[in-house]
PDB file of C-alpha atoms in Angstrom:
ATOM      1  CA  MET A   7      13.616  12.515  12.570  1.00 90.00           C
ATOM      2  CA  LYS A   8      15.483  11.005   9.628  1.00 91.00           C
ATOM      3  CA  PRO A   9      16.041   7.721   7.808  1.00 95.00           C
ATOM      4  CA  GLY A  10      18.442   5.498   9.712  1.00 95.00           C
ATOM      5  CA  GLN A  11      17.314   6.826  13.088  1.00 96.00           C
ATOM      6  CA  ASN A  12      15.705   4.340  15.481  1.00 98.00           C
ATOM      7  CA  ILE A  13      12.070   4.925  16.455  1.00 97.00           C
ATOM      8  CA  LYS A  14      12.932   4.089  20.080  1.00 97.00           C
ATOM      9  CA  ASP A  15      14.880   7.360  20.195  1.00 97.00           C
ATOM     10  CA  LEU A  16      11.864   9.445  19.111  1.00 96.00           C
ATOM     11  CA  ASP A  17       8.667  10.627  20.801  1.00 95.00           C
ATOM     12  CA  PHE A  18       5.796   9.932  18.408  1.00 94.00           C
ATOM     13  CA  GLY A  19       3.257  10.790  21.117  1.00 94.00           C
ATOM     14  CA  LYS A  20       3.361  14.442  20.080  1.00 92.00           C
ATOM     15  CA  TYR A  21       2.058  13.618  16.583  1.00 93.00           C
ATOM     16  CA  LYS A  22      -1.615  13.073  15.823  1.00 95.00           C
ATOM     17  CA  LYS A  23      -2.443   9.740  14.142  1.00 96.00           C
ATOM     18  CA  ASN A  24      -4.053   9.834  10.691  1.00 95.00           C
ATOM     19  CA  SER A  25      -7.273   7.811  10.748  1.00 94.00           C
ATOM     20  CA  ASP A  26      -7.493   7.894   6.935  1.00 95.00           C
ATOM     21  CA  PHE A  27      -4.816   5.191   6.737  1.00 96.00           C
ATOM     22  CA  GLN A  28      -4.528   1.768   8.337  1.00 96.00           C
ATOM     23  CA  GLU A  29      -1.216   0.901   9.978  1.00 97.00           C
ATOM     24  CA  LYS A  30       0.233  -2.225   8.384  1.00 98.00           C
ATOM     25  CA  VAL A  31       3.171  -4.613   8.221  1.00 98.00           C
ATOM     26  CA  VAL A  32       4.525  -5.686   4.827  1.00 97.00           C
ATOM     27  CA  LYS A  33       7.590  -7.938   4.594  1.00 95.00           C
ATOM     28  CA  ASN A  34       8.898  -6.909   8.035  1.00 96.00           C
ATOM     29  CA  HIS A  35       8.366  -3.215   7.250  1.00 98.00           C
ATOM     30  CA  TYR A  36       6.054  -1.375   9.627  1.00 99.00           C
ATOM     31  CA  TYR A  37       3.940   1.486   8.233  1.00 98.00           C
ATOM     32  CA  LYS A  38       2.572   4.150  10.599  1.00 98.00           C
ATOM     33  CA  TYR A  39       0.561   7.180   9.533  1.00 98.00           C
ATOM     34  CA  TYR A  40       0.358  10.538  11.247  1.00 96.00           C
ATOM     35  CA  LYS A  41      -1.505  13.731  10.352  1.00 94.00           C
ATOM     36  CA  ASP A  42       1.261  15.220   8.213  1.00 92.00           C
ATOM     37  CA  PHE A  43       3.582  12.310   7.449  1.00 94.00           C
ATOM     38  CA  SER A  44       4.088   8.566   7.344  1.00 97.00           C
ATOM     39  CA  VAL A  45       7.015   6.568   8.648  1.00 98.00           C
ATOM     40  CA  VAL A  46       8.227   3.123   7.599  1.00 98.00           C
ATOM     41  CA  TYR A  47      10.665   1.227   9.783  1.00 99.00           C
ATOM     42  CA  ASP A  48      12.209  -2.232   9.843  1.00 98.00           C
ATOM     43  CA  SER A  49      11.882  -4.952  12.491  1.00 98.00           C
ATOM     44  CA  ASP A  50      14.816  -3.433  14.413  1.00 98.00           C
ATOM     45  CA  GLY A  51      13.022  -0.061  14.583  1.00 98.00           C
ATOM     46  CA  ASN A  52      15.303   1.703  12.096  1.00 98.00           C
ATOM     47  CA  ILE A  53      13.486   4.261   9.947  1.00 98.00           C
ATOM     48  CA  ILE A  54      13.801   3.443   6.269  1.00 98.00           C
ATOM     49  CA  LYS A  55      11.311   5.919   4.813  1.00 98.00           C
ATOM     50  CA  LEU A  56       9.585   9.196   5.694  1.00 95.00           C
ATOM     51  CA  LYS A  57       6.880  10.648   3.471  1.00 96.00           C
ATOM     52  CA  THR A  58       5.004  13.914   3.777  1.00 92.00           C
ATOM     53  CA  LEU A  59       1.211  13.726   3.578  1.00 89.00           C
ATOM     54  CA  SER A  60       0.441  17.439   3.585  1.00 84.00           C
ATOM     55  CA  LEU A  61       1.794  20.816   2.548  1.00 76.00           C
ATOM     56  CA  ASN A  62       2.235  21.552   6.254  1.00 77.00           C
ATOM     57  CA  ALA A  63       4.750  18.727   6.538  1.00 81.00           C
ATOM     58  CA  ILE A  64       6.635  19.871   3.456  1.00 77.00           C
ATOM     59  CA  GLN A  65       6.870  23.459   4.640  1.00 68.00           C
ATOM     60  CA  HIS A  66       7.214  23.067   8.396  1.00 63.00           C
ATOM     61  CA  VAL A  67       8.117  19.634   9.676  1.00 52.00           C
ATOM     62  CA  TRP A  68      11.314  18.750   7.787  1.00 58.00           C
ATOM     63  CA  LEU A  69      12.114  21.296   5.154  1.00 61.00           C
ATOM     64  CA  ILE A  70      11.561  24.779   6.470  1.00 66.00           C
ATOM     65  CA  GLY A  71      11.569  27.209   3.566  1.00 74.00           C
ATOM     66  CA  ILE A  72      10.803  24.628   0.863  1.00 81.00           C
ATOM     67  CA  HIS A  73       7.681  25.654  -1.045  1.00 78.00           C
ATOM     68  CA  SER A  74       8.546  24.838  -4.651  1.00 83.00           C
ATOM     69  CA  LEU A  75      10.953  23.005  -6.930  1.00 88.00           C
ATOM     70  CA  ASP A  76      12.908  26.258  -7.260  1.00 88.00           C
ATOM     71  CA  ASP A  77      13.446  26.219  -3.479  1.00 86.00           C
ATOM     72  CA  VAL A  78      14.644  22.614  -3.741  1.00 89.00           C
ATOM     73  CA  THR A  79      17.138  23.558  -6.462  1.00 91.00           C
ATOM     74  CA  GLN A  80      18.458  26.482  -4.418  1.00 90.00           C
ATOM     75  CA  ARG A  81      19.010  24.183  -1.414  1.00 89.00           C
ATOM     76  CA  LEU A  82      20.236  21.013  -3.117  1.00 91.00           C
ATOM     77  CA  GLY A  83      21.518  22.122  -6.510  1.00 94.00           C
ATOM     78  CA  ASN A  84      21.098  20.762 -10.021  1.00 95.00           C
ATOM     79  CA  ASN A  85      22.511  17.272  -9.507  1.00 96.00           C
ATOM     80  CA  PHE A  86      19.210  15.350  -9.674  1.00 97.00           C
ATOM     81  CA  VAL A  87      17.389  12.767 -11.771  1.00 97.00           C
ATOM     82  CA  VAL A  88      13.842  13.338 -13.029  1.00 96.00           C
ATOM     83  CA  SER A  89      11.672  10.227 -13.256  1.00 96.00           C
ATOM     84  CA  LYS A  90       8.029   9.234 -13.619  1.00 97.00           C
ATOM     85  CA  TYR A  91       6.577   8.646 -10.167  1.00 97.00           C
ATOM     86  CA  ASP A  92       2.984   7.704 -10.994  1.00 97.00           C
ATOM     87  CA  LYS A  93       1.989   7.797 -14.656  1.00 96.00           C
ATOM     88  CA  ALA A  94      -1.748   7.381 -13.941  1.00 97.00           C
ATOM     89  CA  GLN A  95      -1.774  10.421 -11.648  1.00 95.00           C
ATOM     90  CA  ARG A  96       0.595  12.348 -13.957  1.00 95.00           C
ATOM     91  CA  LEU A  97       3.223  12.712 -11.236  1.00 96.00           C
ATOM     92  CA  SER A  98       6.975  12.941 -11.725  1.00 96.00           C
ATOM     93  CA  SER A  99       9.767  13.192  -9.206  1.00 97.00           C
ATOM     94  CA  ARG A 100      13.057  14.953  -8.849  1.00 96.00           C
ATOM     95  CA  ASP A 101      15.421  12.576  -7.059  1.00 97.00           C
ATOM     96  CA  TYR A 102      18.578  13.550  -5.211  1.00 97.00           C
ATOM     97  CA  TYR A 103      20.970  10.805  -4.076  1.00 97.00           C
ATOM     98  CA  ASP A 104      23.456  10.799  -1.227  1.00 96.00           C
ATOM     99  CA  ASN A 105      25.501   7.719  -2.109  1.00 96.00           C
ATOM    100  CA  ALA A 106      27.798   8.026   0.912  1.00 95.00           C
ATOM    101  CA  ASN A 107      24.841   7.704   3.311  1.00 93.00           C
ATOM    102  CA  LYS A 108      22.622   5.629   0.978  1.00 96.00           C
ATOM    103  CA  LEU A 109      19.807   8.207   1.108  1.00 95.00           C
ATOM    104  CA  ARG A 110      17.402   9.421  -1.541  1.00 96.00           C
ATOM    105  CA  ALA A 111      15.344  12.606  -1.323  1.00 94.00           C
ATOM    106  CA  ARG A 112      12.435  12.408  -3.747  1.00 96.00           C
ATOM    107  CA  PHE A 113      10.384  15.521  -4.514  1.00 94.00           C
ATOM    108  CA  VAL A 114       7.128  14.504  -6.215  1.00 95.00           C
ATOM    109  CA  PHE A 115       5.390  17.082  -8.389  1.00 94.00           C
ATOM    110  CA  PRO A 116       2.455  17.195 -10.838  1.00 93.00           C
ATOM    111  CA  GLU A 117       3.080  17.300 -14.566  1.00 91.00           C
ATOM    112  CA  GLY A 118       1.631  20.508 -15.959  1.00 86.00           C
ATOM    113  CA  ASP A 119      -0.201  23.174 -14.016  1.00 82.00           C
ATOM    114  CA  VAL A 120      -2.361  21.904 -11.155  1.00 78.00           C
ATOM    115  CA  TYR A 121      -4.206  24.197  -8.761  1.00 76.00           C
ATOM    116  CA  THR A 122      -5.863  23.859  -5.349  1.00 74.00           C
ATOM    117  CA  THR A 123      -9.499  24.787  -4.754  1.00 77.00           C
ATOM    118  CA  ASN A 124      -8.145  28.193  -3.622  1.00 80.00           C
ATOM    119  CA  ASN A 125      -6.548  28.634  -7.062  1.00 81.00           C
ATOM    120  CA  GLN A 126      -2.980  28.241  -5.770  1.00 74.00           C
ATOM    121  CA  LYS A 127      -0.533  26.385  -7.982  1.00 76.00           C
ATOM    122  CA  ILE A 128       0.660  23.078  -6.551  1.00 75.00           C
ATOM    123  CA  SER A 129       4.360  22.582  -7.140  1.00 85.00           C
ATOM    124  CA  LEU A 130       5.111  19.794  -4.638  1.00 89.00           C
ATOM    125  CA  VAL A 131       2.822  16.901  -3.794  1.00 91.00           C
ATOM    126  CA  TRP A 132       5.045  14.806  -1.512  1.00 92.00           C
ATOM    127  CA  VAL A 133       8.576  14.700  -0.228  1.00 93.00           C
ATOM    128  CA  ILE A 134       9.991  11.242   0.437  1.00 95.00           C
ATOM    129  CA  LEU A 135      13.240  10.622   2.300  1.00 94.00           C
ATOM    130  CA  GLU A 136      14.440   7.032   2.258  1.00 96.00           C
ATOM    131  CA  LYS A 137      17.337   4.642   2.725  1.00 95.00           C
ATOM    132  CA  TYR A 138      18.319   2.542  -0.280  1.00 92.00           C
TER     133      TYR A 138
END
């Protein structure tokens, strides 16, 4: 599954729906939510955005072996842009661009040290792959 791929070519039946989110349509973009990720596609069925919704999705669904920003750097290198993602939530992102394919990989992370209830440091909050 990747941006640019058509949803008609994929089997979404194997993924559990996420009842925490309401599916919606905004400006001819269709938003669907599954347990570990969300998908946005256009009226032709072409995927324009994939977003992880859990650590499981980050580590297992798309990016096997990615657990931290260091892992991202080892895989994709140092050619990235850091930007504020959500100031209110104190989130920044490390953005990698593939201009030839018009793709952006955005790795969203907390500013400062943030820990889970199990006292594990959170280094990635979401991964977003999208067409631009």
